[in-house]
Short mmCIF file of C-alpha atoms in Angstrom, two decimals:
data_model
loop_
_atom_site.label_atom_id
_atom_site.label_comp_id
_atom_site.label_asym_id
_atom_site.label_seq_id
_atom_site.Cartn_x
_atom_site.Cartn_y
_atom_site.Cartn_z
CA UNK A 1 -23.74 -42.23 5.69
CA UNK A 2 -23.15 -42.45 1.57
CA UNK A 3 -21.54 -39.11 -0.73
CA UNK A 4 -23.85 -37.07 -3.01
CA UNK A 5 -21.98 -36.39 -5.74
CA UNK A 6 -23.95 -33.05 -7.20
CA UNK A 7 -23.13 -32.85 -11.24
CA UNK A 8 -23.79 -29.80 -13.27
CA UNK A 9 -24.47 -30.07 -16.98
CA UNK A 10 -23.93 -27.06 -19.50
CA UNK A 11 -24.31 -27.02 -23.06
CA UNK A 12 -21.54 -26.68 -25.66
CA UNK A 13 -21.89 -26.82 -28.82
CA UNK A 14 -25.42 -27.72 -28.62
CA UNK A 15 -24.28 -30.97 -26.51
CA UNK A 16 -24.77 -31.65 -22.87
CA UNK A 17 -21.48 -32.39 -21.76
CA UNK A 18 -20.20 -33.19 -18.20
CA UNK A 19 -18.09 -29.89 -16.32
CA UNK A 20 -14.83 -30.30 -14.37
CA UNK A 21 -16.59 -28.56 -11.03
CA UNK A 22 -18.40 -30.78 -9.68
CA UNK A 23 -18.12 -31.43 -5.81
CA UNK A 24 -18.93 -34.16 -3.71
CA UNK A 25 -20.33 -33.24 -0.48
CA UNK A 26 -22.16 -35.11 2.63
CA UNK A 27 -25.40 -34.61 2.69
CA UNK A 28 -24.97 -34.13 6.59
CA UNK A 29 -28.81 -34.92 7.27
CA UNK A 30 -28.00 -35.55 11.21
CA UNK A 31 -25.00 -34.68 13.07
CA UNK A 32 -26.94 -34.85 16.29
CA UNK A 33 -24.02 -38.12 16.72
CA UNK A 34 -21.30 -37.09 15.22
CA UNK A 35 -18.34 -36.11 17.19
CA UNK A 36 -16.17 -33.07 15.80
CA UNK A 37 -13.78 -35.25 14.61
CA UNK A 38 -15.87 -38.02 12.21
CA UNK A 39 -17.73 -34.42 10.99
CA UNK A 40 -14.33 -33.02 10.42
CA UNK A 41 -13.28 -36.19 8.35
CA UNK A 42 -15.95 -36.64 6.29
CA UNK A 43 -15.83 -32.26 5.41
CA UNK A 44 -12.27 -33.66 3.84
CA UNK A 45 -13.64 -36.45 2.00
CA UNK A 46 -16.34 -33.83 0.72
CA UNK A 47 -13.56 -31.73 -0.49
CA UNK A 48 -10.93 -34.01 -1.90
CA UNK A 49 -13.71 -35.66 -3.93
CA UNK A 50 -14.85 -32.27 -5.16
CA UNK A 51 -13.35 -31.54 -8.17
CA UNK A 52 -14.14 -27.90 -9.29
CA UNK A 53 -11.84 -25.01 -7.83
CA UNK A 54 -10.50 -24.33 -4.43
CA UNK A 55 -12.89 -21.13 -4.03
CA UNK A 56 -16.02 -22.73 -5.61
CA UNK A 57 -15.59 -26.00 -3.49
CA UNK A 58 -15.15 -23.44 -0.03
CA UNK A 59 -19.00 -21.69 -1.09
CA UNK A 60 -21.00 -24.81 -1.41
CA UNK A 61 -18.91 -26.93 1.76
CA UNK A 62 -19.38 -23.05 3.71
CA UNK A 63 -22.84 -23.38 2.89
CA UNK A 64 -23.70 -27.01 2.96
CA UNK A 65 -21.65 -26.64 6.72
CA UNK A 66 -24.19 -23.48 7.72
CA UNK A 67 -27.23 -26.01 6.51
CA UNK A 68 -25.71 -28.75 9.09
CA UNK A 69 -25.50 -26.95 12.14
CA UNK A 70 -29.74 -26.52 11.86
CA UNK A 71 -29.92 -29.75 12.30
CA UNK A 72 -29.07 -29.75 16.27
CA UNK A 73 -25.92 -30.98 17.12
CA UNK A 74 -24.51 -31.37 19.94
CA UNK A 75 -24.89 -29.76 22.74
CA UNK A 76 -24.93 -26.37 20.60
CA UNK A 77 -24.07 -25.10 17.21
CA UNK A 78 -21.26 -22.89 18.65
CA UNK A 79 -20.34 -24.74 21.00
CA UNK A 80 -19.72 -28.04 18.28
CA UNK A 81 -17.76 -25.42 16.36
CA UNK A 82 -15.20 -24.45 19.02
CA UNK A 83 -14.52 -28.53 19.50
CA UNK A 84 -13.75 -29.35 15.71
CA UNK A 85 -11.38 -25.82 15.74
CA UNK A 86 -9.45 -27.62 19.37
CA UNK A 87 -9.49 -31.06 17.12
CA UNK A 88 -8.51 -29.45 13.58
CA UNK A 89 -4.34 -29.06 13.64
CA UNK A 90 -4.40 -32.88 13.19
CA UNK A 91 -5.40 -32.47 10.14
CA UNK A 92 -2.68 -31.02 8.91
CA UNK A 93 -2.67 -29.02 5.50
CA UNK A 94 -5.71 -28.64 5.66
CA UNK A 95 -6.31 -26.97 9.39
CA UNK A 96 -5.94 -23.84 7.72
CA UNK A 97 -8.75 -23.71 5.34
CA UNK A 98 -10.87 -25.57 7.00
CA UNK A 99 -11.28 -23.54 10.57
CA UNK A 100 -11.72 -20.54 7.93
CA UNK A 101 -14.83 -22.21 6.49
CA UNK A 102 -16.38 -23.62 9.73
CA UNK A 103 -16.13 -19.65 11.05
CA UNK A 104 -17.19 -18.70 8.49
CA UNK A 105 -20.51 -21.25 8.39
CA UNK A 106 -21.25 -21.13 11.97
CA UNK A 107 -21.04 -16.83 11.26
CA UNK A 108 -23.59 -17.48 8.82
CA UNK A 109 -26.05 -19.81 10.67
CA UNK A 110 -25.80 -16.81 13.46
CA UNK A 111 -27.33 -14.51 11.31
CA UNK A 112 -30.45 -16.54 11.68
CA UNK A 113 -30.16 -18.17 14.76
CA UNK A 114 -28.48 -17.70 17.82
CA UNK A 115 -28.67 -19.83 20.97
CA UNK A 116 -27.57 -17.71 24.46
CA UNK A 117 -26.53 -20.76 26.29
CA UNK A 118 -24.48 -22.32 23.66
CA UNK A 119 -22.84 -19.61 22.55
CA UNK A 120 -21.74 -18.67 26.58
CA UNK A 121 -20.38 -22.23 26.54
CA UNK A 122 -17.96 -21.21 23.06
CA UNK A 123 -16.58 -18.79 24.88
CA UNK A 124 -15.53 -20.50 27.78
CA UNK A 125 -14.12 -23.17 25.48
CA UNK A 126 -13.29 -20.36 22.94
CA UNK A 127 -11.03 -18.81 25.81
CA UNK A 128 -9.37 -22.00 27.17
CA UNK A 129 -8.26 -22.46 23.12
CA UNK A 130 -7.05 -18.86 23.14
CA UNK A 131 -4.65 -20.11 25.99
CA UNK A 132 -3.36 -23.00 25.15
CA UNK A 133 -2.87 -21.54 21.32
CA UNK A 134 -0.50 -18.64 23.45
CA UNK A 135 0.87 -21.84 25.36
CA UNK A 136 2.17 -23.10 22.11
CA UNK A 137 -0.49 -26.17 23.24
CA UNK A 138 -2.72 -26.15 20.25
CA UNK A 139 -1.01 -25.45 16.33
CA UNK A 140 -3.03 -22.25 15.50
CA UNK A 141 -1.70 -19.42 13.50
CA UNK A 142 -2.05 -16.07 15.28
CA UNK A 143 -4.58 -14.99 12.33
CA UNK A 144 -6.93 -17.78 12.63
CA UNK A 145 -6.38 -17.27 16.83
CA UNK A 146 -7.35 -13.52 16.26
CA UNK A 147 -10.77 -14.50 14.24
CA UNK A 148 -11.63 -16.81 16.74
CA UNK A 149 -11.53 -14.43 19.53
CA UNK A 150 -13.72 -12.48 17.44
CA UNK A 151 -15.80 -15.06 16.37
CA UNK A 152 -16.71 -16.23 20.30
CA UNK A 153 -16.30 -12.61 21.42
CA UNK A 154 -13.96 -13.39 24.47
CA UNK A 155 -12.95 -10.73 26.48
CA UNK A 156 -10.07 -9.93 28.83
CA UNK A 157 -13.13 -11.39 31.53
CA UNK A 158 -13.28 -14.46 30.10
CA UNK A 159 -9.97 -15.14 29.68
CA UNK A 160 -8.92 -14.35 33.27
CA UNK A 161 -11.95 -16.86 34.40
CA UNK A 162 -10.67 -19.73 32.34
CA UNK A 163 -6.87 -19.05 34.20
CA UNK A 164 -9.23 -18.44 37.91
CA UNK A 165 -10.42 -22.02 37.13
CA UNK A 166 -6.78 -23.62 35.89
CA UNK A 167 -5.59 -22.73 39.47
CA UNK A 168 -8.08 -24.06 40.67
CA UNK A 169 -6.85 -27.48 39.17
CA UNK A 170 -3.06 -26.29 40.46
CA UNK A 171 -2.18 -24.88 36.66
CA UNK A 172 0.20 -22.38 37.77
CA UNK A 173 1.53 -21.37 34.14
CA UNK A 174 -0.41 -17.86 33.80
CA UNK A 175 0.27 -14.94 36.03
CA UNK A 176 -2.80 -12.96 35.34
CA UNK A 177 -5.45 -12.79 32.00
CA UNK A 178 -4.05 -9.21 30.48
CA UNK A 179 -0.60 -10.05 31.55
CA UNK A 180 -0.59 -13.00 28.92
CA UNK A 181 -1.95 -10.87 26.01
CA UNK A 182 0.76 -8.59 26.79
CA UNK A 183 3.78 -10.70 26.44
CA UNK A 184 1.57 -12.35 23.84
CA UNK A 185 1.42 -8.95 22.00
CA UNK A 186 4.77 -7.99 22.08
CA UNK A 187 5.75 -11.15 20.60
CA UNK A 188 3.89 -10.74 18.06
CA UNK A 189 5.95 -7.35 17.69
CA UNK A 190 8.86 -8.83 18.03
CA UNK A 191 8.24 -11.24 14.86
CA UNK A 192 7.06 -8.28 13.22
CA UNK A 193 3.48 -9.21 12.90
CA UNK A 194 1.97 -5.96 13.06
CA UNK A 195 -1.32 -6.37 12.20
CA UNK A 196 -2.40 -9.06 14.43
CA UNK A 197 -0.50 -7.09 17.47
CA UNK A 198 -2.64 -4.00 16.09
CA UNK A 199 -5.85 -6.43 16.29
CA UNK A 200 -5.21 -7.70 19.76
CA UNK A 201 -4.71 -3.97 21.40
CA UNK A 202 -7.58 -3.41 19.34
CA UNK A 203 -9.87 -6.15 19.97
CA UNK A 204 -8.73 -6.41 24.29
CA UNK A 205 -8.80 -1.87 24.75
CA UNK A 206 -5.18 -2.02 25.32
CA UNK A 207 -4.21 1.49 24.83
CA UNK A 208 0.02 1.22 26.67
CA UNK A 209 1.34 1.11 23.45
CA UNK A 210 1.39 5.13 21.23
CA UNK A 211 3.77 7.23 18.77
CA UNK A 212 6.78 5.35 19.26
CA UNK A 213 4.65 1.91 17.74
CA UNK A 214 2.61 4.07 15.13
CA UNK A 215 6.29 4.92 14.43
CA UNK A 216 7.57 1.70 14.39
CA UNK A 217 5.53 0.54 12.16
CA UNK A 218 5.50 3.33 9.29
CA UNK A 219 9.27 2.60 9.38
CA UNK A 220 8.59 -0.84 8.24
CA UNK A 221 6.12 0.17 5.24
CA UNK A 222 3.17 -1.75 7.74
CA UNK A 223 0.45 1.21 6.63
CA UNK A 224 -2.54 -0.54 7.23
CA UNK A 225 -1.64 -1.73 10.41
CA UNK A 226 -0.55 1.93 11.43
CA UNK A 227 -3.98 3.00 9.96
CA UNK A 228 -5.97 0.92 12.05
CA UNK A 229 -3.42 1.21 15.62
CA UNK A 230 -3.99 5.13 14.84
CA UNK A 231 -7.77 5.31 14.37
CA UNK A 232 -8.36 3.00 17.36
CA UNK A 233 -6.35 5.05 19.49
CA UNK A 234 -8.34 8.87 17.93
CA UNK A 235 -7.38 11.74 16.21
CA UNK A 236 -4.41 12.37 17.84
CA UNK A 237 -2.47 9.68 16.79
CA UNK A 238 -4.99 10.26 13.37
CA UNK A 239 -2.81 13.47 12.80
CA UNK A 240 0.14 12.51 13.19
CA UNK A 241 -0.54 9.19 10.79
CA UNK A 242 -2.01 11.93 8.65
CA UNK A 243 1.30 13.92 8.73
CA UNK A 244 3.85 11.24 8.37
CA UNK A 245 1.98 9.99 4.83
CA UNK A 246 2.97 13.79 4.19
CA UNK A 247 6.41 13.98 5.17
CA UNK A 248 7.12 10.92 2.85
CA UNK A 249 4.73 12.41 0.05
CA UNK A 250 2.34 9.68 0.51
CA UNK A 251 -0.47 12.44 -0.49
CA UNK A 252 -3.76 9.59 -1.80
CA UNK A 253 -2.46 7.88 1.68
CA UNK A 254 -3.18 11.04 3.76
CA UNK A 255 -5.89 11.74 1.84
CA UNK A 256 -7.98 9.10 2.54
CA UNK A 257 -7.71 8.72 6.09
CA UNK A 258 -8.13 12.61 5.99
CA UNK A 259 -11.42 11.70 4.69
CA UNK A 260 -12.45 9.15 6.12
CA UNK A 261 -11.37 10.37 10.15
CA UNK A 262 -13.12 13.79 9.01
CA UNK A 263 -9.87 15.94 9.65
CA UNK A 264 -10.17 18.24 6.40
CA UNK A 265 -10.32 21.10 8.81
CA UNK A 266 -6.91 20.14 10.39
CA UNK A 267 -5.17 19.51 7.19
CA UNK A 268 -6.78 21.90 4.70
CA UNK A 269 -3.98 22.39 2.74
CA UNK A 270 -2.82 19.42 2.60
CA UNK A 271 -6.78 17.98 1.53
CA UNK A 272 -7.19 20.58 -1.23
CA UNK A 273 -3.08 19.18 -2.27
CA UNK A 274 -5.16 15.70 -3.66
CA UNK A 275 -8.30 17.16 -4.34
CA UNK A 276 -5.99 19.05 -6.95
CA UNK A 277 -4.03 16.34 -7.71
CA UNK A 278 -7.65 14.31 -8.88
CA UNK A 279 -9.05 17.99 -10.48
CA UNK A 280 -6.06 18.18 -12.50
CA UNK A 281 -6.10 14.29 -13.77
CA UNK A 282 -10.16 14.62 -14.84
CA UNK A 283 -8.77 17.60 -16.92
CA UNK A 284 -5.84 15.59 -18.28
CA UNK A 285 -8.87 13.58 -19.75
CA UNK A 286 -11.11 16.16 -20.53
CA UNK A 287 -13.56 15.25 -18.30
CA UNK A 288 -14.48 19.54 -16.89
CA UNK A 289 -18.05 18.89 -16.16
CA UNK A 290 -16.98 16.10 -13.57
CA UNK A 291 -13.92 18.26 -12.43
CA UNK A 292 -16.15 21.05 -11.49
CA UNK A 293 -18.40 18.67 -9.83
CA UNK A 294 -15.80 17.13 -7.75
CA UNK A 295 -15.22 21.12 -6.00
CA UNK A 296 -18.27 20.81 -5.23
CA UNK A 297 -18.77 25.05 -4.69
CA UNK A 298 -14.72 24.91 -2.82
CA UNK A 299 -13.76 28.47 -3.88
CA UNK A 300 -10.44 27.36 -3.90
CA UNK A 301 -10.47 24.57 -6.18
CA UNK A 302 -12.82 26.32 -8.45
CA UNK A 303 -9.91 28.64 -8.91
CA UNK A 304 -7.43 26.06 -9.77
CA UNK A 305 -9.97 24.14 -11.84
CA UNK A 306 -9.37 27.94 -13.95
CA UNK A 307 -5.70 27.55 -13.94
CA UNK A 308 -6.25 24.18 -15.20
CA UNK A 309 -8.48 25.70 -18.33
CA UNK A 310 -6.17 28.45 -18.35
CA UNK A 311 -3.46 26.06 -19.02
CA UNK A 312 -5.16 23.98 -21.56
CA UNK A 313 -6.30 27.36 -23.56
CA UNK A 314 -10.25 26.69 -22.68
CA UNK A 315 -10.95 29.91 -22.46
CA UNK A 316 -14.85 29.65 -22.51
CA UNK A 317 -14.41 27.16 -19.72
CA UNK A 318 -12.68 30.16 -17.84
CA UNK A 319 -15.18 32.61 -18.49
CA UNK A 320 -17.78 30.08 -18.11
CA UNK A 321 -16.35 29.15 -14.48
CA UNK A 322 -15.88 32.98 -13.27
CA UNK A 323 -18.95 34.08 -14.22
CA UNK A 324 -20.85 30.97 -12.66
CA UNK A 325 -18.71 31.47 -9.32
CA UNK A 326 -18.13 35.14 -9.48
CA UNK A 327 -14.51 34.41 -9.43
CA UNK A 328 -12.37 37.76 -9.92
CA UNK A 329 -8.69 38.73 -10.81
CA UNK A 330 -7.93 36.52 -12.42
CA UNK A 331 -6.45 37.83 -16.22
CA UNK A 332 -9.14 38.51 -18.53
CA UNK A 333 -8.89 35.97 -21.72
CA UNK A 334 -6.82 37.62 -24.56
CA UNK A 335 -6.39 36.75 -28.29
CA UNK A 336 -2.52 36.58 -29.10
CA UNK A 337 -1.26 39.76 -29.28
CA UNK A 338 0.67 39.99 -33.46
CA UNK A 339 3.03 42.10 -32.24
CA UNK A 340 4.14 39.37 -29.58
CA UNK A 341 3.67 36.51 -31.51
CA UNK A 342 4.35 37.68 -35.21
CA UNK A 343 7.11 40.89 -34.30
CA UNK A 344 10.52 40.37 -32.93
CA UNK A 345 10.26 43.17 -30.35
CA UNK A 346 7.78 43.70 -27.34
CA UNK A 347 7.72 48.27 -27.16
CA UNK A 348 6.95 49.83 -23.91
CA UNK A 349 3.79 51.00 -25.27
CA UNK A 350 2.49 47.41 -25.26
CA UNK A 351 3.14 47.41 -22.10
CA UNK A 352 -0.70 48.78 -20.23
CA UNK A 353 0.00 49.58 -16.64
CA UNK A 354 -2.43 52.11 -15.08
CA UNK A 355 0.12 53.27 -11.94
CA UNK A 356 3.39 52.47 -11.11
CA UNK A 357 3.63 53.05 -6.95
CA UNK A 358 6.90 52.95 -4.76
CA UNK A 359 6.34 51.25 -1.69
CA UNK A 360 8.60 52.58 1.58
CA UNK A 361 6.05 52.78 4.58
CA UNK A 362 3.68 50.99 5.92
CA UNK A 363 0.71 52.68 5.13
CA UNK A 364 1.42 51.80 1.13
CA UNK A 365 3.13 48.56 2.23
CA UNK A 366 -1.19 47.88 3.70
CA UNK A 367 -2.42 49.42 0.57
CA UNK A 368 0.29 47.22 -1.99
CA UNK A 369 -1.07 43.96 -0.66
CA UNK A 370 -4.35 44.78 -0.63
CA UNK A 371 -4.48 44.97 -4.16
CA UNK A 372 -2.01 41.63 -5.11
CA UNK A 373 -4.04 39.55 -2.64
CA UNK A 374 -6.91 40.20 -4.67
CA UNK A 375 -5.14 38.94 -8.04
CA UNK A 376 -4.59 35.23 -8.93
CA UNK A 377 -1.26 35.58 -11.19
CA UNK A 378 1.62 38.27 -10.11
CA UNK A 379 4.80 38.78 -11.75
CA UNK A 380 7.57 39.56 -9.22
CA UNK A 381 10.75 40.47 -9.47
CA UNK A 382 13.84 41.44 -7.77
CA UNK A 383 17.30 43.29 -8.05
CA UNK A 384 20.74 44.18 -6.25
CA UNK A 385 23.73 45.73 -6.19
CA UNK A 386 26.35 43.25 -7.68
CA UNK A 387 29.46 43.21 -5.67
CA UNK A 388 32.64 42.55 -7.95
CA UNK A 389 34.97 43.03 -5.08
CA UNK A 390 36.97 39.11 -4.41
CA UNK A 391 35.53 37.85 -0.75
CA UNK A 392 33.16 41.00 -0.22
CA UNK A 393 29.99 40.51 0.96
CA UNK A 394 26.83 40.05 -1.12
CA UNK A 395 24.90 43.09 -1.06
CA UNK A 396 21.25 43.19 -0.38
CA UNK A 397 18.61 42.51 -2.50
CA UNK A 398 17.68 46.42 -2.78
CA UNK A 399 14.05 46.34 -4.11
CA UNK A 400 10.80 43.45 -5.04
CA UNK A 401 8.88 44.48 -7.99
CA UNK A 402 5.20 42.82 -7.89
CA UNK A 403 3.18 43.66 -10.91
CA UNK A 404 -0.61 42.90 -11.52
CA UNK A 405 -2.38 42.87 -15.03
CA UNK A 406 -2.77 47.14 -14.49
CA UNK A 407 -0.26 48.36 -11.71
CA UNK A 408 3.24 47.51 -10.86
CA UNK A 409 4.04 47.86 -6.71
CA UNK A 410 8.32 48.82 -6.21
CA UNK A 411 8.74 47.55 -2.71
CA UNK A 412 11.95 48.96 -1.38
CA UNK A 413 13.28 46.30 0.91
CA UNK A 414 16.16 47.65 3.04
CA UNK A 415 14.21 50.68 4.41
CA UNK A 416 10.83 48.64 5.22
CA UNK A 417 13.21 46.28 6.77
CA UNK A 418 14.50 49.12 9.03
CA UNK A 419 11.98 50.39 9.78
CA UNK A 420 8.89 47.95 10.32
CA UNK A 421 10.55 44.47 9.54
CA UNK A 422 7.39 43.04 11.68
CA UNK A 423 4.88 44.51 9.56
CA UNK A 424 6.63 43.12 6.40
CA UNK A 425 7.04 40.26 6.94
CA UNK A 426 3.72 39.62 7.78
CA UNK A 427 2.34 40.83 4.78
CA UNK A 428 4.82 39.75 2.66
CA UNK A 429 4.04 36.32 3.54
CA UNK A 430 0.43 36.19 1.94
CA UNK A 431 1.83 36.82 -1.06
CA UNK A 432 4.77 34.36 -1.30
CA UNK A 433 3.17 32.51 0.72
CA UNK A 434 -0.37 32.29 -0.53
CA UNK A 435 -1.53 29.01 -2.76
CA UNK A 436 -4.36 30.73 -4.30
CA UNK A 437 -1.63 33.48 -6.16
CA UNK A 438 0.88 31.98 -8.85
CA UNK A 439 3.82 33.85 -9.22
CA UNK A 440 5.38 34.75 -12.28
CA UNK A 441 9.38 35.03 -11.93
CA UNK A 442 12.70 34.52 -14.37
CA UNK A 443 14.84 32.46 -12.78
CA UNK A 444 13.26 31.90 -8.97
CA UNK A 445 16.40 29.71 -7.58
CA UNK A 446 18.63 32.75 -7.80
CA UNK A 447 15.86 35.75 -6.63
CA UNK A 448 15.26 33.17 -3.31
CA UNK A 449 18.92 32.33 -2.13
CA UNK A 450 19.33 36.14 -2.38
CA UNK A 451 16.63 37.49 -1.05
CA UNK A 452 17.55 34.47 1.96
CA UNK A 453 20.42 36.01 2.13
CA UNK A 454 19.95 39.45 2.15
CA UNK A 455 16.95 38.27 5.31
CA UNK A 456 17.56 35.62 6.64
CA UNK A 457 15.68 37.04 9.90
CA UNK A 458 12.11 37.22 7.88
CA UNK A 459 9.90 34.20 7.53
CA UNK A 460 8.08 35.07 4.41
CA UNK A 461 11.54 34.27 2.73
CA UNK A 462 11.40 30.93 4.03
CA UNK A 463 9.02 29.40 1.96
CA UNK A 464 7.37 29.95 -1.37
CA UNK A 465 3.79 28.98 -2.81
CA UNK A 466 2.61 28.59 -6.36
CA UNK A 467 5.44 29.95 -7.81
CA UNK A 468 6.02 29.09 -11.91
CA UNK A 469 9.87 30.10 -13.58
CA UNK A 470 9.47 31.15 -17.11
CA UNK A 471 12.59 30.18 -17.24
CA UNK A 472 12.09 26.50 -17.42
CA UNK A 473 8.37 27.02 -19.83
CA UNK A 474 10.94 28.27 -23.06
CA UNK A 475 13.65 25.44 -24.07
CA UNK A 476 16.01 27.82 -25.22
CA UNK A 477 15.64 31.83 -23.61
CA UNK A 478 18.56 33.87 -24.92
CA UNK A 479 19.78 36.59 -22.77
CA UNK A 480 17.93 36.39 -19.55
CA UNK A 481 14.37 37.73 -18.96
CA UNK A 482 15.11 41.33 -21.53
CA UNK A 483 16.18 38.23 -24.26
CA UNK A 484 13.21 36.52 -24.01
CA UNK A 485 10.56 39.08 -24.70
CA UNK A 486 12.66 40.96 -26.99
CA UNK A 487 12.69 44.41 -25.21
CA UNK A 488 13.92 47.49 -26.29
CA UNK A 489 14.40 48.43 -22.28
CA UNK A 490 14.40 45.73 -19.46
CA UNK A 491 12.96 48.47 -16.83
CA UNK A 492 9.91 46.96 -16.28
CA UNK A 493 10.88 43.10 -15.58
CA UNK A 494 7.72 42.35 -13.27
CA UNK A 495 5.35 43.71 -16.19
CA UNK A 496 6.84 41.44 -18.88
CA UNK A 497 6.61 38.53 -17.20
CA UNK A 498 2.53 39.20 -17.03
CA UNK A 499 2.99 40.17 -21.20
CA UNK A 500 4.98 37.01 -21.15
CA UNK A 501 2.56 34.84 -19.00
CA UNK A 502 -0.75 36.17 -21.89
CA UNK A 503 1.79 34.62 -24.59
CA UNK A 504 2.06 31.27 -23.03
CA UNK A 505 -1.30 30.78 -22.17
CA UNK A 506 -2.17 31.87 -25.90
CA UNK A 507 -0.10 29.45 -27.21
CA UNK A 508 -1.45 26.64 -25.42
CA UNK A 509 -4.12 25.08 -28.09
CA UNK A 510 -2.89 23.94 -30.91
CA UNK A 511 -4.95 26.27 -32.88
CA UNK A 512 -4.32 29.11 -30.97
CA UNK A 513 -0.45 27.81 -32.37
CA UNK A 514 0.65 30.14 -36.02
CA UNK A 515 3.05 28.36 -37.87
CA UNK A 516 6.39 27.83 -36.63
CA UNK A 517 5.24 27.98 -32.90
CA UNK A 518 5.22 25.45 -31.21
CA UNK A 519 2.11 24.50 -28.06
CA UNK A 520 3.63 25.66 -25.18
CA UNK A 521 2.80 23.77 -21.80
CA UNK A 522 3.19 25.76 -18.64
CA UNK A 523 1.27 24.24 -15.94
CA UNK A 524 3.31 21.62 -15.91
CA UNK A 525 6.29 23.91 -14.37
CA UNK A 526 4.30 25.19 -11.30
CA UNK A 527 5.87 24.64 -7.80
CA UNK A 528 3.60 24.44 -5.52
CA UNK A 529 6.09 24.49 -3.01
CA UNK A 530 9.32 25.40 -2.59
CA UNK A 531 11.78 25.79 0.87
CA UNK A 532 14.46 28.05 1.43
CA UNK A 533 17.32 26.91 0.05
CA UNK A 534 20.49 26.19 1.77
CA UNK A 535 23.12 28.56 2.25
CA UNK A 536 26.18 28.03 -0.69
CA UNK A 537 29.52 28.50 -0.13
CA UNK A 538 30.11 29.86 -3.63
CA UNK A 539 28.85 33.41 -3.96
CA UNK A 540 25.01 33.43 -6.78
CA UNK A 541 25.45 34.46 -10.15
CA UNK A 542 25.02 37.58 -11.17
CA UNK A 543 21.71 37.41 -13.53
CA UNK A 544 22.54 40.46 -15.36
CA UNK A 545 23.81 43.97 -16.34
CA UNK A 546 21.79 46.68 -17.39
CA UNK A 547 23.62 48.53 -19.99
CA UNK A 548 24.09 52.12 -18.18
CA UNK A 549 26.42 50.76 -16.13
CA UNK A 550 24.73 50.49 -12.87
CA UNK A 551 24.72 46.70 -12.98
CA UNK A 552 21.47 46.42 -10.75
CA UNK A 553 19.69 43.50 -10.41
#
């Protein structure tokens, strides 16, 4: 048998030239009487004499071997290949690469031709090969062993049959097939070969390992193996995996797992948060139409897209989205008022509020919450009487203002917490922990700490969603909120926050910014989730004082 060298020619500068990517291949015209060792030796010669790059040689030889398997090797193509795998380790450095090559060639061949008798015999030999690999008699790595099991469809019953035949020949080094496999899997886990262990567990349908195994893989950052294992185990394990991704702030991995396994209903907040990140990236690239298409009509995502358009100062897109999808409750788009941008003071007459309502009983509480839930942006401010006596207990937050664009609700927290604590807790949870309502505040951290100190037993003050601290938007606010707004009188703090927010939005777009005023970015300061901070031994700083001497905040 000779070697045929195929030389490709190309035209370089109008002249033909031999290229350095030729490959020498054996004709393999008749391998009926060729042994596996001779076949592999010829394959090695073809590889050595080839001058093209390794990847191209691999593909060319893979095709050549696949064609050779059509030339009736004895006793059959699959059996011939598994016998080649038995002897391949003697070829040293070529063993691993040639093993993958001939297995992939067999798979290509079997797409067109399948011999059931040949496949059965090859499976029996592959079962023996598996036992010899796990026993250390044949030197193949664990990844290739998994590939052999999959290529020849070797199952637990096949290995049990091989062990029974070995015992009949007085070979007693094995117990049961399951024991052999489990011992090998445990060895893989101990050596941190998690993907091999998972592949074997899945292949042989062994479900003994559980949550601890998943957590161990995650701790060792073997996330692909963990996902493969969770997928095999089913929904409860997948949910645990998603939660672990979330806890590690691996939102992209969490999103992919949720989407791939249809877990949107189990993790609606995580799914939407990841989708929101995608919309934000598209909005930053001004791909508004694509972002809108990605929402697929989801109201919550559309509302978030409106927020992005507001931040960008894209008032036309805000109006377009609100009209197209009947989105209500957003602040109406306004032109920047001269009194806000150009004058020094914001006067009380500029605060357009239809009504101020005191809330201290259950019916009024329900009505107030119903109104607030229909808003997309509200201002929040808290007030309490400071205590100047050293060592004395801090006073409770007495009132909380929540303002919409038209109304202000003043909640008597002390009375409501005494009379209807459960109702108050439930109602405020619907507002403070709603991801669909943007809450504006000033120095939110101080308010949150004081609320936790005052009403630690209420769940509503334990964590918050969608906060925007106006203080963070401006670099150097002077004199607290009243200094920031430059007010004549600061009693309507929650309303003022909305007015400032109008100003911030109007200054988000360069064309709307007057000379001497910088563009104000505010969307990046939104905090989507904030937990109640741990109590500090130090007393919180008093935020502001009123001129009258009553000193409430």
